[in-house]
PDB file of C-alpha atoms in Angstrom:
ATOM      1  CA  MET A1261     -29.382  14.824 -29.081  1.00 72.00           C
ATOM      2  CA  ASN A1262     -30.042  12.349 -26.453  1.00 79.00           C
ATOM      3  CA  SER A1263     -30.258   8.588 -27.432  1.00 81.00           C
ATOM      4  CA  VAL A1264     -31.940   7.354 -24.028  1.00 93.00           C
ATOM      5  CA  PHE A1265     -35.522   8.121 -23.748  1.00 97.00           C
ATOM      6  CA  PRO A1266     -36.765   8.853 -20.108  1.00 98.00           C
ATOM      7  CA  PRO A1267     -39.655   6.337 -19.106  1.00 98.00           C
ATOM      8  CA  LEU A1268     -42.861   8.755 -18.394  1.00 98.00           C
ATOM      9  CA  PHE A1269     -45.957   8.416 -16.404  1.00 98.00           C
ATOM     10  CA  VAL A1270     -48.765  10.943 -17.184  1.00 98.00           C
ATOM     11  CA  SER A1271     -52.145  11.087 -15.592  1.00 98.00           C
ATOM     12  CA  HIS A1272     -54.799  10.880 -18.145  1.00 94.00           C
ATOM     13  CA  GLY A1273     -58.058  11.923 -15.971  1.00 87.00           C
ATOM     14  CA  SER A1274     -61.541  11.889 -17.452  1.00 87.00           C
ATOM     15  CA  PRO A1275     -61.769  10.822 -21.222  1.00 91.00           C
ATOM     16  CA  MET A1276     -62.923  14.324 -21.696  1.00 90.00           C
ATOM     17  CA  ILE A1277     -59.263  15.484 -21.848  1.00 93.00           C
ATOM     18  CA  ALA A1278     -59.438  14.513 -25.445  1.00 94.00           C
ATOM     19  CA  LEU A1279     -61.915  17.405 -26.131  1.00 94.00           C
ATOM     20  CA  GLU A1280     -60.849  19.948 -22.994  1.00 92.00           C
ATOM     21  CA  PRO A1281     -56.978  19.536 -22.854  1.00 94.00           C
ATOM     22  CA  GLY A1282     -56.748  21.813 -19.694  1.00 93.00           C
ATOM     23  CA  ASP A1283     -53.495  22.185 -17.948  1.00 95.00           C
ATOM     24  CA  ALA A1284     -52.568  18.486 -18.235  1.00 96.00           C
ATOM     25  CA  GLY A1285     -53.314  18.276 -22.175  1.00 96.00           C
ATOM     26  CA  ARG A1286     -51.366  21.463 -22.872  1.00 96.00           C
ATOM     27  CA  PHE A1287     -48.346  20.143 -20.719  1.00 97.00           C
ATOM     28  CA  MET A1288     -48.440  16.954 -22.765  1.00 97.00           C
ATOM     29  CA  ARG A1289     -48.408  19.082 -25.988  1.00 97.00           C
ATOM     30  CA  ARG A1290     -45.262  20.603 -24.492  1.00 97.00           C
ATOM     31  CA  LEU A1291     -44.020  17.282 -23.563  1.00 98.00           C
ATOM     32  CA  GLY A1292     -44.053  15.969 -27.044  1.00 97.00           C
ATOM     33  CA  ASP A1293     -42.308  19.054 -28.313  1.00 97.00           C
ATOM     34  CA  ALA A1294     -39.691  18.718 -25.825  1.00 97.00           C
ATOM     35  CA  LEU A1295     -38.996  14.850 -26.637  1.00 97.00           C
ATOM     36  CA  ASP A1296     -38.851  15.822 -30.402  1.00 97.00           C
ATOM     37  CA  ALA A1297     -36.293  18.628 -29.660  1.00 96.00           C
ATOM     38  CA  GLY A1298     -34.112  16.634 -27.256  1.00 96.00           C
ATOM     39  CA  TRP A1299     -34.397  13.115 -28.304  1.00 97.00           C
ATOM     40  CA  GLY A1300     -36.096  13.109 -31.762  1.00 96.00           C
ATOM     41  CA  ARG A1301     -38.809  10.421 -32.496  1.00 96.00           C
ATOM     42  CA  PRO A1302     -38.768   7.203 -30.897  1.00 97.00           C
ATOM     43  CA  LYS A1303     -38.798   4.156 -32.896  1.00 96.00           C
ATOM     44  CA  ALA A1304     -41.877   3.011 -30.770  1.00 97.00           C
ATOM     45  CA  VAL A1305     -44.098   3.573 -27.954  1.00 98.00           C
ATOM     46  CA  LEU A1306     -44.485   1.007 -25.463  1.00 98.00           C
ATOM     47  CA  ALA A1307     -47.650   1.824 -23.495  1.00 98.00           C
ATOM     48  CA  VAL A1308     -48.823   0.720 -20.042  1.00 98.00           C
ATOM     49  CA  SER A1309     -52.169   2.042 -19.313  1.00 97.00           C
ATOM     50  CA  ALA A1310     -54.588   1.541 -16.163  1.00 96.00           C
ATOM     51  CA  HIS A1311     -57.243   0.482 -18.541  1.00 95.00           C
ATOM     52  CA  THR A1312     -55.541  -2.600 -20.384  1.00 95.00           C
ATOM     53  CA  THR A1313     -55.159  -5.297 -17.819  1.00 94.00           C
ATOM     54  CA  ALA A1314     -55.267  -8.973 -17.924  1.00 94.00           C
ATOM     55  CA  ARG A1315     -54.545 -11.997 -15.832  1.00 93.00           C
ATOM     56  CA  GLU A1316     -51.024 -11.816 -16.436  1.00 93.00           C
ATOM     57  CA  SER A1317     -48.907  -9.657 -18.434  1.00 95.00           C
ATOM     58  CA  VAL A1318     -49.425  -9.878 -22.037  1.00 96.00           C
ATOM     59  CA  LEU A1319     -48.214  -7.564 -25.189  1.00 97.00           C
ATOM     60  CA  LEU A1320     -50.575  -6.683 -27.933  1.00 97.00           C
ATOM     61  CA  GLY A1321     -48.644  -7.381 -31.023  1.00 97.00           C
ATOM     62  CA  GLY A1322     -51.337  -6.307 -33.574  1.00 97.00           C
ATOM     63  CA  ALA A1323     -50.127  -4.636 -36.966  1.00 97.00           C
ATOM     64  CA  ARG A1324     -52.670  -1.751 -36.396  1.00 97.00           C
ATOM     65  CA  HIS A1325     -54.141  -0.079 -33.528  1.00 97.00           C
ATOM     66  CA  GLU A1326     -57.482   2.091 -33.252  1.00 96.00           C
ATOM     67  CA  ALA A1327     -58.655   4.132 -30.468  1.00 96.00           C
ATOM     68  CA  ILE A1328     -60.999   1.990 -28.123  1.00 96.00           C
ATOM     69  CA  TYR A1329     -63.925   3.995 -26.742  1.00 96.00           C
ATOM     70  CA  ASP A1330     -63.958   2.162 -23.323  1.00 92.00           C
ATOM     71  CA  PHE A1331     -66.415   4.474 -21.501  1.00 90.00           C
ATOM     72  CA  GLY A1332     -70.015   5.537 -21.874  1.00 89.00           C
ATOM     73  CA  GLY A1333     -72.291   8.614 -20.991  1.00 87.00           C
ATOM     74  CA  PHE A1334     -69.968  11.334 -22.719  1.00 89.00           C
ATOM     75  CA  PRO A1335     -70.592  13.775 -25.468  1.00 92.00           C
ATOM     76  CA  PRO A1336     -70.964  12.363 -29.017  1.00 94.00           C
ATOM     77  CA  ALA A1337     -68.189  14.438 -30.185  1.00 95.00           C
ATOM     78  CA  LEU A1338     -65.935  12.180 -28.135  1.00 94.00           C
ATOM     79  CA  TYR A1339     -66.723   9.057 -29.883  1.00 96.00           C
ATOM     80  CA  GLN A1340     -65.952  10.904 -33.321  1.00 95.00           C
ATOM     81  CA  LEU A1341     -62.280  11.324 -32.240  1.00 96.00           C
ATOM     82  CA  ARG A1342     -59.817   8.835 -33.770  1.00 95.00           C
ATOM     83  CA  TYR A1343     -56.565   7.956 -33.219  1.00 96.00           C
ATOM     84  CA  ASP A1344     -55.160   5.081 -35.626  1.00 95.00           C
ATOM     85  CA  ALA A1345     -51.623   4.228 -35.211  1.00 97.00           C
ATOM     86  CA  SER A1346     -49.271   1.598 -36.500  1.00 98.00           C
ATOM     87  CA  GLY A1347     -48.256  -1.453 -34.219  1.00 98.00           C
ATOM     88  CA  ASP A1348     -44.734  -3.186 -34.140  1.00 97.00           C
ATOM     89  CA  PRO A1349     -45.326  -6.987 -34.317  1.00 97.00           C
ATOM     90  CA  ALA A1350     -41.345  -7.505 -34.516  1.00 96.00           C
ATOM     91  CA  LEU A1351     -40.759  -5.491 -31.700  1.00 96.00           C
ATOM     92  CA  ALA A1352     -43.419  -6.924 -29.561  1.00 97.00           C
ATOM     93  CA  ALA A1353     -42.117 -10.418 -30.227  1.00 97.00           C
ATOM     94  CA  ALA A1354     -38.521  -9.241 -29.349  1.00 95.00           C
ATOM     95  CA  VAL A1355     -39.747  -7.771 -26.224  1.00 96.00           C
ATOM     96  CA  GLY A1356     -41.870 -10.488 -25.412  1.00 96.00           C
ATOM     97  CA  ALA A1357     -38.998 -13.118 -25.700  1.00 95.00           C
ATOM     98  CA  ALA A1358     -36.876 -11.030 -23.695  1.00 92.00           C
ATOM     99  CA  LEU A1359     -39.358 -10.380 -20.955  1.00 93.00           C
ATOM    100  CA  GLY A1360     -41.061 -13.970 -20.920  1.00 94.00           C
ATOM    101  CA  VAL A1361     -44.191 -12.341 -21.732  1.00 95.00           C
ATOM    102  CA  PRO A1362     -46.627 -13.862 -24.168  1.00 97.00           C
ATOM    103  CA  VAL A1363     -47.582 -11.567 -27.478  1.00 97.00           C
ATOM    104  CA  ILE A1364     -51.207 -11.884 -28.855  1.00 97.00           C
ATOM    105  CA  ASP A1365     -52.125 -10.749 -32.435  1.00 95.00           C
ATOM    106  CA  HIS A1366     -54.407  -7.994 -30.957  1.00 91.00           C
ATOM    107  CA  GLY A1367     -54.746  -4.251 -31.459  1.00 93.00           C
ATOM    108  CA  GLY A1368     -56.435  -1.353 -29.807  1.00 96.00           C
ATOM    109  CA  LEU A1369     -55.680   1.553 -27.578  1.00 97.00           C
ATOM    110  CA  ASP A1370     -57.629   2.333 -24.573  1.00 97.00           C
ATOM    111  CA  HIS A1371     -58.661   5.732 -23.474  1.00 96.00           C
ATOM    112  CA  GLY A1372     -55.542   5.968 -21.199  1.00 96.00           C
ATOM    113  CA  ILE A1373     -53.264   5.667 -24.151  1.00 98.00           C
ATOM    114  CA  TRP A1374     -54.760   7.428 -27.039  1.00 98.00           C
ATOM    115  CA  THR A1375     -56.063  10.427 -25.158  1.00 97.00           C
ATOM    116  CA  ALA A1376     -52.389  10.891 -23.972  1.00 98.00           C
ATOM    117  CA  LEU A1377     -50.672  10.249 -27.434  1.00 98.00           C
ATOM    118  CA  ARG A1378     -53.059  12.445 -29.250  1.00 97.00           C
ATOM    119  CA  TYR A1379     -51.413  15.406 -27.419  1.00 98.00           C
ATOM    120  CA  ILE A1380     -47.902  13.902 -27.454  1.00 98.00           C
ATOM    121  CA  TYR A1381     -47.860  12.703 -30.961  1.00 98.00           C
ATOM    122  CA  PRO A1382     -50.693  13.942 -32.525  1.00 97.00           C
ATOM    123  CA  GLU A1383     -50.079  12.852 -35.973  1.00 96.00           C
ATOM    124  CA  ALA A1384     -50.204   9.054 -34.728  1.00 97.00           C
ATOM    125  CA  ASP A1385     -46.917   8.619 -36.671  1.00 96.00           C
ATOM    126  CA  VAL A1386     -44.962   6.437 -34.047  1.00 98.00           C
ATOM    127  CA  PRO A1387     -45.917   2.726 -33.730  1.00 98.00           C
ATOM    128  CA  VAL A1388     -47.342   1.393 -30.349  1.00 98.00           C
ATOM    129  CA  VAL A1389     -47.041  -1.663 -28.315  1.00 98.00           C
ATOM    130  CA  PRO A1390     -49.483  -1.857 -25.692  1.00 98.00           C
ATOM    131  CA  LEU A1391     -48.475  -4.047 -22.650  1.00 98.00           C
ATOM    132  CA  ALA A1392     -51.360  -5.352 -20.507  1.00 97.00           C
ATOM    133  CA  PHE A1393     -50.444  -6.033 -16.615  1.00 97.00           C
ATOM    134  CA  ASP A1394     -52.261  -7.812 -13.890  1.00 96.00           C
ATOM    135  CA  PRO A1395     -54.232  -5.179 -11.613  1.00 96.00           C
ATOM    136  CA  GLN A1396     -53.593  -7.607  -8.687  1.00 96.00           C
ATOM    137  CA  ALA A1397     -49.914  -7.389  -9.258  1.00 97.00           C
ATOM    138  CA  SER A1398     -48.058  -5.516  -6.374  1.00 97.00           C
ATOM    139  CA  PRO A1399     -46.271  -2.368  -6.886  1.00 98.00           C
ATOM    140  CA  ALA A1400     -42.860  -4.212  -6.048  1.00 97.00           C
ATOM    141  CA  THR A1401     -43.815  -6.942  -8.772  1.00 97.00           C
ATOM    142  CA  LEU A1402     -44.353  -4.081 -11.192  1.00 97.00           C
ATOM    143  CA  MET A1403     -41.307  -2.468 -10.578  1.00 97.00           C
ATOM    144  CA  ALA A1404     -39.362  -5.575 -11.110  1.00 97.00           C
ATOM    145  CA  LEU A1405     -41.199  -5.940 -14.531  1.00 97.00           C
ATOM    146  CA  GLY A1406     -40.156  -2.303 -15.322  1.00 97.00           C
ATOM    147  CA  GLU A1407     -36.730  -3.145 -14.421  1.00 97.00           C
ATOM    148  CA  ARG A1408     -36.589  -5.944 -16.886  1.00 96.00           C
ATOM    149  CA  MET A1409     -37.639  -3.442 -19.715  1.00 96.00           C
ATOM    150  CA  ALA A1410     -34.919  -0.712 -18.926  1.00 95.00           C
ATOM    151  CA  ALA A1411     -32.834  -1.720 -21.974  1.00 95.00           C
ATOM    152  CA  LEU A1412     -35.670  -0.545 -24.226  1.00 95.00           C
ATOM    153  CA  SER A1413     -35.153   3.167 -23.365  1.00 94.00           C
ATOM    154  CA  ARG A1414     -31.379   2.657 -24.519  1.00 92.00           C
ATOM    155  CA  GLU A1415     -32.841   1.291 -27.857  1.00 94.00           C
ATOM    156  CA  GLY A1416     -35.012   4.131 -29.239  1.00 95.00           C
ATOM    157  CA  VAL A1417     -38.387   2.938 -27.207  1.00 97.00           C
ATOM    158  CA  LEU A1418     -40.369   5.388 -25.162  1.00 98.00           C
ATOM    159  CA  ILE A1419     -41.922   3.781 -22.241  1.00 98.00           C
ATOM    160  CA  LEU A1420     -45.167   5.597 -21.609  1.00 98.00           C
ATOM    161  CA  ALA A1421     -47.214   4.741 -18.459  1.00 98.00           C
ATOM    162  CA  THR A1422     -50.677   6.254 -17.970  1.00 98.00           C
ATOM    163  CA  GLY A1423     -53.018   6.300 -15.116  1.00 97.00           C
ATOM    164  CA  SER A1424     -53.939   8.976 -12.547  1.00 97.00           C
ATOM    165  CA  ILE A1425     -51.766   9.963  -9.474  1.00 98.00           C
ATOM    166  CA  THR A1426     -54.957  10.196  -7.553  1.00 97.00           C
ATOM    167  CA  HIS A1427     -58.250   8.400  -8.783  1.00 95.00           C
ATOM    168  CA  ASN A1428     -61.503   7.851  -6.909  1.00 92.00           C
ATOM    169  CA  LEU A1429     -64.654   8.539  -9.511  1.00 84.00           C
ATOM    170  CA  ARG A1430     -66.961   8.156  -6.662  1.00 85.00           C
ATOM    171  CA  LEU A1431     -65.502  11.529  -5.287  1.00 86.00           C
ATOM    172  CA  LEU A1432     -66.505  13.084  -8.723  1.00 76.00           C
ATOM    173  CA  PHE A1433     -70.203  12.479  -7.738  1.00 71.00           C
ATOM    174  CA  ARG A1434     -70.226  13.611  -4.415  1.00 68.00           C
ATOM    175  CA  PRO A1435     -72.559  16.682  -3.851  1.00 59.00           C
ATOM    176  CA  ASN A1436     -70.888  19.932  -2.544  1.00 57.00           C
ATOM    177  CA  GLY A1437     -72.425  22.321   0.206  1.00 49.00           C
ATOM    178  CA  ALA A1438     -74.943  23.528  -2.447  1.00 48.00           C
ATOM    179  CA  GLY A1439     -75.903  19.964  -3.496  1.00 50.00           C
ATOM    180  CA  GLN A1440     -74.149  19.884  -6.697  1.00 59.00           C
ATOM    181  CA  ARG A1441     -71.285  17.979  -8.183  1.00 66.00           C
ATOM    182  CA  PRO A1442     -67.949  19.513  -7.946  1.00 72.00           C
ATOM    183  CA  GLU A1443     -66.777  21.682 -10.707  1.00 78.00           C
ATOM    184  CA  GLU A1444     -63.777  20.902 -12.769  1.00 77.00           C
ATOM    185  CA  ASN A1445     -61.788  23.983 -10.960  1.00 79.00           C
ATOM    186  CA  SER A1446     -63.189  23.045  -7.558  1.00 84.00           C
ATOM    187  CA  PRO A1447     -60.230  23.602  -4.585  1.00 90.00           C
ATOM    188  CA  GLU A1448     -58.518  20.479  -3.952  1.00 93.00           C
ATOM    189  CA  MET A1449     -59.429  18.094  -1.123  1.00 92.00           C
ATOM    190  CA  PRO A1450     -56.896  17.931   1.706  1.00 95.00           C
ATOM    191  CA  GLU A1451     -56.495  14.290   1.064  1.00 96.00           C
ATOM    192  CA  SER A1452     -55.655  14.615  -2.503  1.00 96.00           C
ATOM    193  CA  ALA A1453     -53.060  17.477  -1.870  1.00 97.00           C
ATOM    194  CA  ALA A1454     -51.387  15.145   0.857  1.00 98.00           C
ATOM    195  CA  PHE A1455     -51.315  12.215  -1.170  1.00 98.00           C
ATOM    196  CA  ARG A1456     -49.868  13.958  -4.193  1.00 98.00           C
ATOM    197  CA  GLY A1457     -47.310  15.521  -1.952  1.00 98.00           C
ATOM    198  CA  TRP A1458     -46.197  12.238  -0.293  1.00 98.00           C
ATOM    199  CA  MET A1459     -45.562  10.799  -3.647  1.00 98.00           C
ATOM    200  CA  ALA A1460     -43.469  13.633  -4.724  1.00 98.00           C
ATOM    201  CA  GLU A1461     -41.531  13.770  -1.513  1.00 98.00           C
ATOM    202  CA  ARG A1462     -40.952  10.118  -1.057  1.00 98.00           C
ATOM    203  CA  SER A1463     -39.757   9.998  -5.004  1.00 98.00           C
ATOM    204  CA  ALA A1464     -37.248  12.732  -4.313  1.00 98.00           C
ATOM    205  CA  ALA A1465     -35.959  10.957  -1.423  1.00 98.00           C
ATOM    206  CA  ARG A1466     -35.676   7.703  -3.510  1.00 98.00           C
ATOM    207  CA  ASP A1467     -37.558   5.895  -0.798  1.00 98.00           C
ATOM    208  CA  TRP A1468     -38.646   3.034  -2.951  1.00 98.00           C
ATOM    209  CA  ASP A1469     -39.673   0.807   0.047  1.00 98.00           C
ATOM    210  CA  ALA A1470     -42.162   3.447   1.209  1.00 98.00           C
ATOM    211  CA  LEU A1471     -43.443   3.912  -2.348  1.00 98.00           C
ATOM    212  CA  ALA A1472     -43.996   0.294  -2.840  1.00 98.00           C
ATOM    213  CA  ASP A1473     -45.891  -0.100   0.467  1.00 98.00           C
ATOM    214  CA  TYR A1474     -47.953   3.456  -0.520  1.00 98.00           C
ATOM    215  CA  ARG A1475     -51.307   1.943   0.504  1.00 97.00           C
ATOM    216  CA  ARG A1476     -50.137   1.590   4.335  1.00 97.00           C
ATOM    217  CA  GLN A1477     -48.005   4.527   4.357  1.00 98.00           C
ATOM    218  CA  ALA A1478     -49.268   7.449   2.134  1.00 98.00           C
ATOM    219  CA  PRO A1479     -51.668   9.695   3.617  1.00 98.00           C
ATOM    220  CA  GLY A1480     -55.288   9.133   2.468  1.00 96.00           C
ATOM    221  CA  ALA A1481     -53.951   6.346   0.115  1.00 97.00           C
ATOM    222  CA  VAL A1482     -57.243   4.164   0.250  1.00 96.00           C
ATOM    223  CA  LEU A1483     -59.540   7.447  -0.253  1.00 96.00           C
ATOM    224  CA  MET A1484     -57.520   8.456  -3.216  1.00 96.00           C
ATOM    225  CA  HIS A1485     -56.989   5.022  -4.755  1.00 97.00           C
ATOM    226  CA  PRO A1486     -59.983   2.466  -3.832  1.00 96.00           C
ATOM    227  CA  THR A1487     -58.191  -0.063  -6.162  1.00 95.00           C
ATOM    228  CA  ASP A1488     -54.521   0.255  -7.337  1.00 95.00           C
ATOM    229  CA  GLU A1489     -54.918   0.154 -11.072  1.00 96.00           C
ATOM    230  CA  HIS A1490     -54.592   3.407 -11.913  1.00 97.00           C
ATOM    231  CA  LEU A1491     -51.381   3.921  -9.930  1.00 98.00           C
ATOM    232  CA  LEU A1492     -49.569   0.766 -10.672  1.00 98.00           C
ATOM    233  CA  PRO A1493     -48.589   1.985 -14.107  1.00 98.00           C
ATOM    234  CA  TRP A1494     -46.113   4.477 -12.303  1.00 98.00           C
ATOM    235  CA  TYR A1495     -44.289   1.623 -10.753  1.00 98.00           C
ATOM    236  CA  VAL A1496     -43.532   0.080 -14.129  1.00 98.00           C
ATOM    237  CA  ALA A1497     -42.022   3.188 -15.607  1.00 98.00           C
ATOM    238  CA  ALA A1498     -40.250   3.873 -12.282  1.00 98.00           C
ATOM    239  CA  GLY A1499     -38.691   0.215 -12.448  1.00 98.00           C
ATOM    240  CA  ALA A1500     -37.885   1.020 -16.249  1.00 98.00           C
ATOM    241  CA  GLY A1501     -35.816   4.163 -14.947  1.00 98.00           C
ATOM    242  CA  GLY A1502     -33.882   2.475 -12.334  1.00 97.00           C
ATOM    243  CA  ARG A1503     -33.414   3.023  -8.665  1.00 96.00           C
ATOM    244  CA  GLU A1504     -30.328   5.358  -9.040  1.00 97.00           C
ATOM    245  CA  ASP A1505     -32.097   8.407  -9.947  1.00 97.00           C
ATOM    246  CA  ALA A1506     -35.011   9.993  -8.009  1.00 98.00           C
ATOM    247  CA  PRO A1507     -38.507  10.009  -9.997  1.00 98.00           C
ATOM    248  CA  LEU A1508     -38.998  13.802 -11.289  1.00 98.00           C
ATOM    249  CA  ARG A1509     -42.520  15.421 -11.067  1.00 98.00           C
ATOM    250  CA  LEU A1510     -42.609  17.424 -14.130  1.00 98.00           C
ATOM    251  CA  HIS A1511     -46.282  18.502 -13.877  1.00 98.00           C
ATOM    252  CA  GLU A1512     -48.638  18.587 -11.171  1.00 97.00           C
ATOM    253  CA  GLY A1513     -52.223  19.629 -10.991  1.00 95.00           C
ATOM    254  CA  VAL A1514     -55.730  18.613 -10.287  1.00 95.00           C
ATOM    255  CA  THR A1515     -59.270  18.650 -11.544  1.00 92.00           C
ATOM    256  CA  PHE A1516     -62.627  18.435  -9.817  1.00 88.00           C
ATOM    257  CA  GLY A1517     -60.700  18.858  -6.583  1.00 90.00           C
ATOM    258  CA  CYS A1518     -59.703  15.098  -6.396  1.00 91.00           C
ATOM    259  CA  LEU A1519     -58.289  13.774  -9.681  1.00 94.00           C
ATOM    260  CA  GLY A1520     -54.875  14.213  -9.512  1.00 96.00           C
ATOM    261  CA  MET A1521     -52.918  14.828 -13.264  1.00 97.00           C
ATOM    262  CA  ASP A1522     -49.317  14.704 -12.109  1.00 98.00           C
ATOM    263  CA  ALA A1523     -46.696  13.553 -14.453  1.00 98.00           C
ATOM    264  CA  TYR A1524     -43.291  11.914 -13.686  1.00 98.00           C
ATOM    265  CA  ALA A1525     -40.207  11.200 -15.434  1.00 98.00           C
ATOM    266  CA  PHE A1526     -37.591   8.503 -14.611  1.00 98.00           C
ATOM    267  CA  GLY A1527     -34.108   7.583 -15.140  1.00 97.00           C
ATOM    268  CA  PRO A1528     -30.785   9.689 -15.824  1.00 96.00           C
ATOM    269  CA  GLN A1529     -32.550  11.648 -18.464  1.00 97.00           C
ATOM    270  CA  ALA A1530     -35.395  12.858 -16.455  1.00 97.00           C
ATOM    271  CA  GLY A1531     -33.476  16.142 -15.499  1.00 97.00           C
ATOM    272  CA  ALA A1532     -32.763  16.687 -19.301  1.00 96.00           C
ATOM    273  CA  LEU A1533     -36.436  16.505 -20.034  1.00 97.00           C
ATOM    274  CA  ALA A1534     -37.439  19.119 -17.314  1.00 97.00           C
ATOM    275  CA  ALA A1535     -34.824  21.411 -18.643  1.00 96.00           C
ATOM    276  CA  GLN A1536     -36.176  20.844 -22.125  1.00 96.00           C
ATOM    277  CA  LEU A1537     -39.540  21.498 -20.996  1.00 95.00           C
ATOM    278  CA  GLU A1538     -38.452  24.836 -19.307  1.00 92.00           C
ATOM    279  CA  LYS A1539     -36.795  25.760 -22.771  1.00 86.00           C
ATOM    280  CA  GLU A1540     -40.113  24.844 -24.575  1.00 76.00           C
ATOM    281  CA  ALA A1541     -42.000  27.021 -21.873  1.00 73.00           C
ATOM    282  CA  ALA A1542     -39.881  29.913 -22.153  1.00 66.00           C
ATOM    283  CA  PRO A1543     -41.097  33.070 -23.980  1.00 63.00           C
ATOM    284  CA  VAL A1544     -39.375  33.533 -27.455  1.00 50.00           C
TER     285      VAL A1544
END
């Protein structure tokens, strides 16, 4: 069994993924099974989400976390779901000291964290330490932050970054040719496909300079990400994986024609995780 957890980035999409898993939710279930089979349970999850941000990096060191319903206008059933997990104040303190990041005695899991974890670890039996980041920080700055976190993966901690590989909510409310909003299974916009393809290609080439400069170099970057925060967690996980190994796309998909649901693994164990996922998907 492997001892080094591969840092991960998963796209959480709409909060409705908690009720309607779709392909991405089903992938995350398999992801949890693959991690259990190949790595066992981590001693904790260090979570970096697009929805937990601050003016500077800060760790949430509360002893307990509950799901935060940081959204509105969704069906009542969504607000009845719970995901209550323990924190790890001692780990938060140790990580904070190593990174030079302050720790606050605060708990809570934004929907980018708990909607993913309820598929990966549905029993909520793994402690969670959320890391807030500055959404104005550059990709290069956040990669450097991730590089300082690399040792955690060798110490039994799963680094889980969540956001969306493409994220422009205004496109979800654009009328289609019939004057209606796009359906969940709408054909993908060319700009979304081009951006997702560019991220995968530049990742496979380990073109770190281009990836850090995505807003200028990637096709459709500003349309797919009017603001950076949903892609920035990708760079934290990438930094934690190191520059020697190419980021590996484990899952690709899109909802509503524009909301990319791709997932990536980083570091030397990314290939092993991909192989384990294939085993999980193979017919018995």
